[in-house]
Coordinates of N, CA and C and ligand atoms in Angstrom, one line a residue:
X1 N 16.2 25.4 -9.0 CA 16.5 24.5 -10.1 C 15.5 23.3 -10.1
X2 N 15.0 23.0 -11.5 CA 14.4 21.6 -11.1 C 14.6 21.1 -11.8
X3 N 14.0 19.4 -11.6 CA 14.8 18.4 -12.2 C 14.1 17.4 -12.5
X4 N 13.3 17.1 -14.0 CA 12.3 16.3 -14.4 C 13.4 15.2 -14.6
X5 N 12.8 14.0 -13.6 CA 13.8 12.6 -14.1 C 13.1 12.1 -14.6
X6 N 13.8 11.1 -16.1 CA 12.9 10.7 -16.8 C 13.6 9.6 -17.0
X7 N 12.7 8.1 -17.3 CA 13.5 6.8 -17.3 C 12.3 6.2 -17.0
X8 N 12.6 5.3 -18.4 CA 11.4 4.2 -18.6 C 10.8 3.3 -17.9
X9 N 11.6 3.1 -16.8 CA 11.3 1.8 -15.6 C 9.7 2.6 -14.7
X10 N 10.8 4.1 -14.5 CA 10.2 5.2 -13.8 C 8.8 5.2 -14.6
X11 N 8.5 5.6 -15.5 CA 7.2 5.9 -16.5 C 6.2 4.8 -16.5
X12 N 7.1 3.5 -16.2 CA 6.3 2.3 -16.3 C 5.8 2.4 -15.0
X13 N 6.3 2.1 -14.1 CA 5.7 2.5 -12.6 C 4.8 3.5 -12.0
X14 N 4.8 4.8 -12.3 CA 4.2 5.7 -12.3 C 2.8 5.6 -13.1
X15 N 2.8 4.9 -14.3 CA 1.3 4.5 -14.9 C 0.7 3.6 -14.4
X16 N 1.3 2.4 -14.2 CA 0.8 1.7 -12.8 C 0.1 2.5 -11.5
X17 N 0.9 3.2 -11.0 CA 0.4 3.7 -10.0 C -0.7 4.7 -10.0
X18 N -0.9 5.2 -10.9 CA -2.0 6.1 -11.3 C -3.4 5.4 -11.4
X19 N -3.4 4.1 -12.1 CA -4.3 3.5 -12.4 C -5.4 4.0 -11.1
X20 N -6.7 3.7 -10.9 CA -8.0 4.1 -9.8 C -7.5 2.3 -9.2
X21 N -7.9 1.4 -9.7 CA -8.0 0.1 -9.5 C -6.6 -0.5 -8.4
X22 N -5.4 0.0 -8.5 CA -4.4 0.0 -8.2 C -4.4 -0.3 -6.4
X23 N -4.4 -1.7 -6.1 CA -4.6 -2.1 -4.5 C -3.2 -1.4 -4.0
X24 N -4.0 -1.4 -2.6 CA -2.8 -0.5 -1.7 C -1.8 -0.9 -1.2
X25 N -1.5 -2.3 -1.4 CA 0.0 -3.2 -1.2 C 0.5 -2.6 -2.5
X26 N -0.1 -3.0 -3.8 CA 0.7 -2.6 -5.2 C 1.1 -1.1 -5.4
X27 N 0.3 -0.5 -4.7 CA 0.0 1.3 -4.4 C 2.0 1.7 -3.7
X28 N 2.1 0.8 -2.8 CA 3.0 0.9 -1.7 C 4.5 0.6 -2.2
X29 N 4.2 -0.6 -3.3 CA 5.4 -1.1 -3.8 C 6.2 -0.3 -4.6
X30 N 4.7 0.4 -5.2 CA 5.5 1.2 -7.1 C 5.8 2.9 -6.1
X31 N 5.2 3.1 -4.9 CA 6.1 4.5 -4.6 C 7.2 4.2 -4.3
X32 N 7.4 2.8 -3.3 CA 8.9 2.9 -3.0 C 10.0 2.6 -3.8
X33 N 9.4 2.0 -5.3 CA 10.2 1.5 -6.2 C 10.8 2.4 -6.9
X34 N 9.9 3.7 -7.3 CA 10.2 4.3 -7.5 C 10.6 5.5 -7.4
X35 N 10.6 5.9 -6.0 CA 11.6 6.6 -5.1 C 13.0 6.2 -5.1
X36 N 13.3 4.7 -4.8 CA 14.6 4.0 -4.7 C 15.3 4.4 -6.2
X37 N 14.7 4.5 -7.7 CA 15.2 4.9 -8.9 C 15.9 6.2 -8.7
X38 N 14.7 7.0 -8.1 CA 15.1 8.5 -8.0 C 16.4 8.8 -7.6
X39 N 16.8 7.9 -6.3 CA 18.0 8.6 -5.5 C 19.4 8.5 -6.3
X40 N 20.0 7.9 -7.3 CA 20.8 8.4 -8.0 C 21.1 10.1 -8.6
X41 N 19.8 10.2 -8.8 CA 19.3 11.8 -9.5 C 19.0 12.7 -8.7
X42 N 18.6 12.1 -7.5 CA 18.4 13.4 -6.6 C 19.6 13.5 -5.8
X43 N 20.8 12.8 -5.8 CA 22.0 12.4 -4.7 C 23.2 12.9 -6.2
X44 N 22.7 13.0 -7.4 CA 24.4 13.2 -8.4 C 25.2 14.3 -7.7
X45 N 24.5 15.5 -7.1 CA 25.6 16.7 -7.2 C 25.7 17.0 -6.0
X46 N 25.7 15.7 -4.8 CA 25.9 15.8 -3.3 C 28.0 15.8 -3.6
X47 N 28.4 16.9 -2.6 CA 29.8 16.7 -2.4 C 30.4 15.8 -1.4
X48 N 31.6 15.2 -2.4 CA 32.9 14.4 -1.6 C 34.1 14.8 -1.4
X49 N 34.6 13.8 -0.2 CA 35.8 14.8 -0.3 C 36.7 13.2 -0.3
X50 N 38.4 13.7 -0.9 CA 39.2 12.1 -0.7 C 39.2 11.6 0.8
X51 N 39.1 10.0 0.7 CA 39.6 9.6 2.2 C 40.4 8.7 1.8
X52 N 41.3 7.8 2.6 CA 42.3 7.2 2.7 C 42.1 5.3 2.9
X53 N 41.9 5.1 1.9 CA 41.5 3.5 1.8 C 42.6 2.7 1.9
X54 N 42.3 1.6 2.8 CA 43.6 0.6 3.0 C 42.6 -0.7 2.2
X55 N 43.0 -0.9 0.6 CA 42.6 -2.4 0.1 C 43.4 -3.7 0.9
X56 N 42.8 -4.6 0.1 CA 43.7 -5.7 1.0 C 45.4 -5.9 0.2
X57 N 45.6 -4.9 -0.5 CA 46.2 -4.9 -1.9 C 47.7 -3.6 -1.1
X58 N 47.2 -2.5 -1.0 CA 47.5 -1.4 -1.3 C 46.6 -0.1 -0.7
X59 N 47.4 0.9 -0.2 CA 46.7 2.1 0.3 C 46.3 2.7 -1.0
X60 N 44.9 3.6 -1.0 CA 44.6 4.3 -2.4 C 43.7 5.6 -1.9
X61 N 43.2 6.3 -3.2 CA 42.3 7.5 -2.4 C 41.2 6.9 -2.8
X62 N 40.0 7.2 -2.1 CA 38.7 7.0 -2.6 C 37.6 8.2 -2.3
X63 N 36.7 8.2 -1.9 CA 35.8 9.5 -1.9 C 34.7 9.0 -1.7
X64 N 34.4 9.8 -0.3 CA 33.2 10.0 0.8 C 32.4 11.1 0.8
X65 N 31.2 10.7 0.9 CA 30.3 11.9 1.3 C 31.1 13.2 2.2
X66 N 30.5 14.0 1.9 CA 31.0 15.2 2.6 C 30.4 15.7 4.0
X67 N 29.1 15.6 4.0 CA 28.3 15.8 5.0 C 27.1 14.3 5.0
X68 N 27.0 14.5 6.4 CA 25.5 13.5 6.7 C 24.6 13.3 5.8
X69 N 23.5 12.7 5.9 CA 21.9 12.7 4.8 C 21.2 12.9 5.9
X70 N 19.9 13.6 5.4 CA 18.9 13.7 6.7 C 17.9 13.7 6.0
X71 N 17.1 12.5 6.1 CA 15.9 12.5 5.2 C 14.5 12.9 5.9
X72 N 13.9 13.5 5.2 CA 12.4 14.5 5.9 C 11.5 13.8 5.3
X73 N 10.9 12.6 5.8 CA 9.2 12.7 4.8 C 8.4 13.6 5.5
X74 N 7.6 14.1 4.3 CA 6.5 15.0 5.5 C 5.1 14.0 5.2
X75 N 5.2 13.7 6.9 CA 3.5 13.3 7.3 C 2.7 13.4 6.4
X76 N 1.5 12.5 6.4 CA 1.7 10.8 6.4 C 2.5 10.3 5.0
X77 N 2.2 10.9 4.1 CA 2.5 10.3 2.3 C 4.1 10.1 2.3
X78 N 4.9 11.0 2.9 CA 6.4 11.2 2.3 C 6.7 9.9 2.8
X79 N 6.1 9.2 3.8 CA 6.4 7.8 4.5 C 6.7 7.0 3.5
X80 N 5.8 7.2 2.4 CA 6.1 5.9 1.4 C 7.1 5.9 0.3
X81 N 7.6 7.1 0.3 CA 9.2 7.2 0.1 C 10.6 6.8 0.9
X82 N 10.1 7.2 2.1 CA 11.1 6.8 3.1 C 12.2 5.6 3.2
X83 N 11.0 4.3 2.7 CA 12.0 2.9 2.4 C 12.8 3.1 0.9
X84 N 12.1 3.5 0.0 CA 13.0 3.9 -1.2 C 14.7 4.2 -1.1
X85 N 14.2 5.4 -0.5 CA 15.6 5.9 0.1 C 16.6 5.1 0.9
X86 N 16.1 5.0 1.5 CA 16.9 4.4 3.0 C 17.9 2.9 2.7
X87 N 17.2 2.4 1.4 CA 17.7 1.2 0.7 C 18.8 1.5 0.4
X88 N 19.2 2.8 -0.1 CA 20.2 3.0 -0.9 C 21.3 3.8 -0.1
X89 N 20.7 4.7 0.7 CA 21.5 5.7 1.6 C 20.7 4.9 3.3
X90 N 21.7 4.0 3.4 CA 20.8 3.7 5.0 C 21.5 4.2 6.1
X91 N 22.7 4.3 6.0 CA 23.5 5.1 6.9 C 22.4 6.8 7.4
X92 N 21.6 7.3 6.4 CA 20.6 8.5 6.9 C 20.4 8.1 8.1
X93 N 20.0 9.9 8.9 CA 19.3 9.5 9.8 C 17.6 10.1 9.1
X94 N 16.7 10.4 9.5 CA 15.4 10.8 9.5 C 14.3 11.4 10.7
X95 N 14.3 12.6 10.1 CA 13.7 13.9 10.5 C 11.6 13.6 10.2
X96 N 11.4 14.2 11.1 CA 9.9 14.2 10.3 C 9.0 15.0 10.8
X97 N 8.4 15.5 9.7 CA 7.7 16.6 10.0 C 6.4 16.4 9.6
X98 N 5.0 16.7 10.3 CA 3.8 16.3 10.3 C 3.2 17.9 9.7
X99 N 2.6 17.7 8.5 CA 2.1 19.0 7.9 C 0.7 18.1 7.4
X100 N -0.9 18.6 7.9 CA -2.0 18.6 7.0 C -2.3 19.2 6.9
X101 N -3.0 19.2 5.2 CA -3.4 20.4 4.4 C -5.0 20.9 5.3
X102 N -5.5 21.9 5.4 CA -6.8 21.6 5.3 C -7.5 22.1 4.3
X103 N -8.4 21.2 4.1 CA -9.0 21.0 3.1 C -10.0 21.9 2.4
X104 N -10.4 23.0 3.4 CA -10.8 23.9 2.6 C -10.1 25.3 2.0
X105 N -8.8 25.9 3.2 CA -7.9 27.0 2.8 C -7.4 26.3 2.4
X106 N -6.5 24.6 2.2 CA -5.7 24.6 1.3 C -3.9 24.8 1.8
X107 N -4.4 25.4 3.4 CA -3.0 26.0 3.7 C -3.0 24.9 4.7
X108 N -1.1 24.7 4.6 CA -0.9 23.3 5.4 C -1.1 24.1 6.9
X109 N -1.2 22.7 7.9 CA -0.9 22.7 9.3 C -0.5 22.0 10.3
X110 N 1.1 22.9 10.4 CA 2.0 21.9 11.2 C 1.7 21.1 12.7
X111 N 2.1 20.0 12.7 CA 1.2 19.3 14.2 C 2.7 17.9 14.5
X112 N 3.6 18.2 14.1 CA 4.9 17.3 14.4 C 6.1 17.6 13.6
X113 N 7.0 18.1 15.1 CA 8.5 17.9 14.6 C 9.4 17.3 15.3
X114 N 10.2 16.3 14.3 CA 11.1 15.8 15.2 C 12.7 15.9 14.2
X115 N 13.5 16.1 14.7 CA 14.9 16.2 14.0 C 16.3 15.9 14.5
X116 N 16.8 15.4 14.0 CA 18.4 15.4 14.8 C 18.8 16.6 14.6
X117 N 20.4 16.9 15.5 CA 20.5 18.3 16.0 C 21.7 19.0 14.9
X118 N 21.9 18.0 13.9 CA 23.1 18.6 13.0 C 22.5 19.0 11.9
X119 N 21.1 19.9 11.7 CA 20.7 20.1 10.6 C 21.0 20.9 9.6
X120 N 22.2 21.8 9.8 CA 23.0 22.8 9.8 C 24.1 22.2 9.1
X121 N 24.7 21.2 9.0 CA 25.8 20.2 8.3 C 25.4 19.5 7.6
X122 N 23.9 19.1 7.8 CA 23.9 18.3 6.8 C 23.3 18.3 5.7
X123 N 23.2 17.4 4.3 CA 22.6 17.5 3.4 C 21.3 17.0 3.4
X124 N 20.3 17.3 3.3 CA 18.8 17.4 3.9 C 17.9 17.5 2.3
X125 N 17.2 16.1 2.6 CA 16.4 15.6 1.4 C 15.1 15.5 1.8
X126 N 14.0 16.6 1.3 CA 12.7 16.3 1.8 C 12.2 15.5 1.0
X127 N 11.0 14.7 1.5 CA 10.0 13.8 0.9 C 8.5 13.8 1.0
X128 N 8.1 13.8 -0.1 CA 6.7 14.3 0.0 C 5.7 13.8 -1.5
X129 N 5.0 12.7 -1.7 CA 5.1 12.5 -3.4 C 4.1 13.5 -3.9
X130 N 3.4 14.2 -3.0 CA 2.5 15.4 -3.7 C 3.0 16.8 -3.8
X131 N 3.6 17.1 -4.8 CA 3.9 19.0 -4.8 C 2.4 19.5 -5.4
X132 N 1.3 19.4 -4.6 CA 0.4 20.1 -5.7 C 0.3 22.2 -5.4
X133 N -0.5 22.6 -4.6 CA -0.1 24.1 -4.4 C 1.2 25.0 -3.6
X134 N 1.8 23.6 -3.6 CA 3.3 23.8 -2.9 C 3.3 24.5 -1.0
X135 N 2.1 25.0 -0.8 CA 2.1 24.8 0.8 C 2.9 23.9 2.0
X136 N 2.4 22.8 1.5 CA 3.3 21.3 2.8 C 4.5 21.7 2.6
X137 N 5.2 21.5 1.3 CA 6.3 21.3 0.8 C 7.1 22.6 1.5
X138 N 6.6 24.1 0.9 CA 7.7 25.3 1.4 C 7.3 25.4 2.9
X139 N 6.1 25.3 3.4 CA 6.1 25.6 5.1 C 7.3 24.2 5.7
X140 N 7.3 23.0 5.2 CA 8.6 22.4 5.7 C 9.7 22.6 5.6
X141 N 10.1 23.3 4.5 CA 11.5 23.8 4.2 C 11.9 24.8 5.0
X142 N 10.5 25.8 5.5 CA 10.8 27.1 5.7 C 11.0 26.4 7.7
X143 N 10.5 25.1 8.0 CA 10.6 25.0 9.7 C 12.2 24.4 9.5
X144 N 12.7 24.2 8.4 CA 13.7 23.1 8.3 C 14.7 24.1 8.6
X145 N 14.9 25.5 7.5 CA 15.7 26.6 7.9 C 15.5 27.5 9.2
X146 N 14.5 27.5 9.3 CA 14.1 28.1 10.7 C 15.3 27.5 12.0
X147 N 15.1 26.0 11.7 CA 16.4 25.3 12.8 C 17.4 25.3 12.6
X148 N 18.0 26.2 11.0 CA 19.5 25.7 10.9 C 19.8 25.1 9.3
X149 N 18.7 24.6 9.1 CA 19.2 23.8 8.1 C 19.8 24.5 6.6
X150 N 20.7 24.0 6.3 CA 21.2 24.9 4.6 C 21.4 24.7 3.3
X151 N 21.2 22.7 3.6 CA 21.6 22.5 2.2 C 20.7 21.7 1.9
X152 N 19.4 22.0 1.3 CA 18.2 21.5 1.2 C 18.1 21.2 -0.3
X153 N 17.5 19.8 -0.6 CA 16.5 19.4 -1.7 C 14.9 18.7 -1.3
X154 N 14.3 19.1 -2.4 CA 13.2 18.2 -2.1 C 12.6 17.1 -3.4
X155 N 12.5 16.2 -3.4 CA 12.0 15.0 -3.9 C 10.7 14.4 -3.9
X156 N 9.6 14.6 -5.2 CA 8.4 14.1 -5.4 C 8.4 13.1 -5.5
X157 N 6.5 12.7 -5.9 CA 6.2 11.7 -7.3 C 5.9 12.1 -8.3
X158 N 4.7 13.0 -7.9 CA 3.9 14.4 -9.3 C 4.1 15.8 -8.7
X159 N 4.2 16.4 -9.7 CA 4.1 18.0 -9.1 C 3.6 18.7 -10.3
X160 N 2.6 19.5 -10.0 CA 2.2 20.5 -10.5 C 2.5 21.7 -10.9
X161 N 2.2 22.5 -11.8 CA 3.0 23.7 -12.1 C 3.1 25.0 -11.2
X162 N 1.6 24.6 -10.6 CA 1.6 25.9 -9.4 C 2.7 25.5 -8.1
X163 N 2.6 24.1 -7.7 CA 3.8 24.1 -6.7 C 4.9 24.3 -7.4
X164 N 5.5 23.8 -8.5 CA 6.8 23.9 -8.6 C 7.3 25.7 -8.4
X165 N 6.0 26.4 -9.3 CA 6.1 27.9 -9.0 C 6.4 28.4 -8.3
X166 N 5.6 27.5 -6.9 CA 5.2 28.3 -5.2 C 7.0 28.0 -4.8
X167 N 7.4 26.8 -4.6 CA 8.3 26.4 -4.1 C 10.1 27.3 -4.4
X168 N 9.8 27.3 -6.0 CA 10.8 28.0 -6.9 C 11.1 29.0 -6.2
X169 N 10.2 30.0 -6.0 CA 9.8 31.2 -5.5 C 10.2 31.6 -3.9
X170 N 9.2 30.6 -3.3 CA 9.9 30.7 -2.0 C 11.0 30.3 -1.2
X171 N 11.5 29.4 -2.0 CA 13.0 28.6 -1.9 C 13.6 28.4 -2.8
X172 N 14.2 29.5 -3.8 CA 14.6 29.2 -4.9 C 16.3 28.7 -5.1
X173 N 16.6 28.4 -3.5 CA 18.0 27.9 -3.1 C 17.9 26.2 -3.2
X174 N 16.8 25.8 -3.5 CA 16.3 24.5 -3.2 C 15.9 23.4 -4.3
X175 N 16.7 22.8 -4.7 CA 16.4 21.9 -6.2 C 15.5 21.6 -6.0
X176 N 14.6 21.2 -6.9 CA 13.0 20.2 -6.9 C 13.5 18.7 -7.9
X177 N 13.3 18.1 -7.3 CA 13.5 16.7 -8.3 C 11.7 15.9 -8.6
X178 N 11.9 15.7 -9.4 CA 10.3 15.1 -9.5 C 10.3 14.4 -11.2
X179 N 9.6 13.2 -11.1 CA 9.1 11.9 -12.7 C 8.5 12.9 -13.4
X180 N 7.5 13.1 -12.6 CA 6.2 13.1 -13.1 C 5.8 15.0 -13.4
X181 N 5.5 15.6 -14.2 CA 4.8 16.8 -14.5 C 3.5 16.7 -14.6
X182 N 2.5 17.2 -13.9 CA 1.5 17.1 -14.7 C 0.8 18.5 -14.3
X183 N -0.9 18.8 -15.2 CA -0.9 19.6 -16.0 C -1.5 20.7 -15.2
X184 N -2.2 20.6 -14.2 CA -3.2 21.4 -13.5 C -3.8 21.1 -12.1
X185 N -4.1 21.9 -11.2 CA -5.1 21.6 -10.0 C -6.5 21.8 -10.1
X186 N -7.2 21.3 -9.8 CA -8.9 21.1 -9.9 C -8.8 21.9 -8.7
X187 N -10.1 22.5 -8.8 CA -10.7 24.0 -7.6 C -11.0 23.1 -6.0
X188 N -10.3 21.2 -5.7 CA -10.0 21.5 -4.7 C -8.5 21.2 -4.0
X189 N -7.8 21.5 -5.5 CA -6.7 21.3 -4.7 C -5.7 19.9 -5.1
X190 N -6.8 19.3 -6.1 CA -5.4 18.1 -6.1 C -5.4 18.0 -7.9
X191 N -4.5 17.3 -7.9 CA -3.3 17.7 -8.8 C -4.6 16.5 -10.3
X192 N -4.1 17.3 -11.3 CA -4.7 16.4 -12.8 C -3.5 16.5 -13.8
X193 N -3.4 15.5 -14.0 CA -4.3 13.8 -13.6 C -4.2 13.5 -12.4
X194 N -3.2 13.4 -12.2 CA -3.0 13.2 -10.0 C -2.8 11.4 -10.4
X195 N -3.4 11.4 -8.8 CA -3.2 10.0 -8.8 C -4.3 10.2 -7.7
X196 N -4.8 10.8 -6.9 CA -5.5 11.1 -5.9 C -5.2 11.6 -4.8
X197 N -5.4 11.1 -3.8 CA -5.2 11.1 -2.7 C -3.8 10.5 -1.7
X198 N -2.6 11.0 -2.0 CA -1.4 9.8 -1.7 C -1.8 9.3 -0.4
X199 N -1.7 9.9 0.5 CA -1.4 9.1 1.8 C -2.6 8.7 2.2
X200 N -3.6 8.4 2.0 CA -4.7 7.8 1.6 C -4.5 6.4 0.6
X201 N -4.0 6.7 -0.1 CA -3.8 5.2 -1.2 C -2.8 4.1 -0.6
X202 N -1.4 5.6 -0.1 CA -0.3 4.4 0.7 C -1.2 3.7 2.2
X203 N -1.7 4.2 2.7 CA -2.4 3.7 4.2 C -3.5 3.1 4.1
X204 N -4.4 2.9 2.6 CA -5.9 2.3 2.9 C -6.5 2.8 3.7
X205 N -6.4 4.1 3.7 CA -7.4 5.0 4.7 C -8.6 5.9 3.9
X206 N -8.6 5.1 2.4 CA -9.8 5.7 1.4 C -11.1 5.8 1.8
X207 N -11.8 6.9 2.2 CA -13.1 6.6 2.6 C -13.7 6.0 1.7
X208 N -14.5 5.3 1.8 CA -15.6 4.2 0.5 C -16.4 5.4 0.3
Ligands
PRP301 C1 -0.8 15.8 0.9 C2 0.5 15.5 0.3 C3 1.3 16.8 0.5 C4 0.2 17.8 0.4 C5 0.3 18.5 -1.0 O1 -0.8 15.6 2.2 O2 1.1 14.4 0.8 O3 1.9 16.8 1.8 O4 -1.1 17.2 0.5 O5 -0.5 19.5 -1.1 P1 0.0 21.0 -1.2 O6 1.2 21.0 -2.1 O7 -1.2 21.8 -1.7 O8 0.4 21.5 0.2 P2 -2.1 15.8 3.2 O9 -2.1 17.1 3.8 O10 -3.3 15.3 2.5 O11 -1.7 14.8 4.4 P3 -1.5 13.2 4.4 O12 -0.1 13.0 3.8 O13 -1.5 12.9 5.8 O14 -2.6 12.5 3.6
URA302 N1 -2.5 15.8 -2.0 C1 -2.6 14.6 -2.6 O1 -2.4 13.6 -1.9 N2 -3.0 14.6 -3.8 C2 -3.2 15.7 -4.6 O2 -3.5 15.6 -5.8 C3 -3.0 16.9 -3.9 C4 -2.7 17.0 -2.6

């Protein structure tokens, strides 16, 4: 299932951040700002169950998450989501998983995992703001279930048509939430219009 969120704050931010000229402090603010938008939409169809609230009034029912949050950025870019989140859901714990693409196959390659041990219970939200040929994205899902894990979403900034494809495809158990659609990959791989290079723009690691 996927899930174009759309909201004007979002749209305003997102063209900001696209901009080439866009410094890497401002670069850093508008991902996490607008990650933090997302988590209403990417968190609507998490289950609760009643619990038993004592006001200072009166006992009543109220309603709790049902399982944990386990938030996944994948190495290095998902980082710049990570604060978004965590603003809102801070009680998460966070998992991470180090996936680089290389640059000429294009196919990711895993080089760090780390995770708490209830991945199996819990509701597990990956982060990553590039879906461009969907590689990073399904080889994390696919280490994520490899350990256990079962109730997976993943959460962009842009995603392209071929990832959404790839991912659909290979985890089609797995909602995709994502702003931004855009239209195509260039023959090396990154996404148009894009924005460029994410984890590169969040870190100031742009080669001149
Ligand atoms: C980028 C991005 C995704 C991946 C997307 O990471 O953050 O993880 O590429 O491309 P794909 O959908 O074709 O796999 P990169 O490998 O450049 O590493 P970085 O985050 O360390 O810059
Ligand atoms: N990774 C990025 O950071 N940007 C792209 O456009 C594609 C992959």
């Amino acid at each position: 299932m996927n899930y174009h969120i759309q909201h004007p704050v979002i749209d305003d931010r997102m063209a900001r951040l696209r901009q080439q000229d866009c410094p890497t402090s401002q670069f850093r603010t508008y991902v996490q700002e607008i990650a933090q938008m997302m988590v209403p939409d990417v968190t609507a169809n998490l289950f609760t169950l009643p619990t038993q609230v004592q006001t200072p009034l009166e006992i009543t029912t109220g309603r709790k998450l049902e399982r944990d949050i386990i938030l996944v950025p994948i190495l290095r870019a998902g980082l710049g989501m990570l604060e978004g989140f965590l603003r809102l859901l801070p009680e998460s714990s966070v998992a991470h998983i180090g996936m680089a693409r290389n640059e000429n196959t294009l196919d990711p390659e895993s080089y760090y995992f780390n995770a708490p041990v209830n991945l199996a219970d819990a509701d597990i939200i990956v982060l990553d703001p590039m879906l461009a040929t969907g590689g990073s994205a399904s080889a994390a899902i696919s280490e994520l279930k490899k350990r256990g894990a079962k109730h997976l979403r993943f959460a962009c900034l842009v995603a392209a048509p071929e990832g959404l494809e790839r991912l659909n495809s290979d985890h089609s158990d797995v909602p995709v939430y994502y702003p931004a659609l855009d239209s195509r990959l260039n023959e090396h791989g990154y996404i148009l219009p894009g924005l460029g290079d994410a984890g590169d723009r969040i870190f100031g690691t742009v080669q001149g």
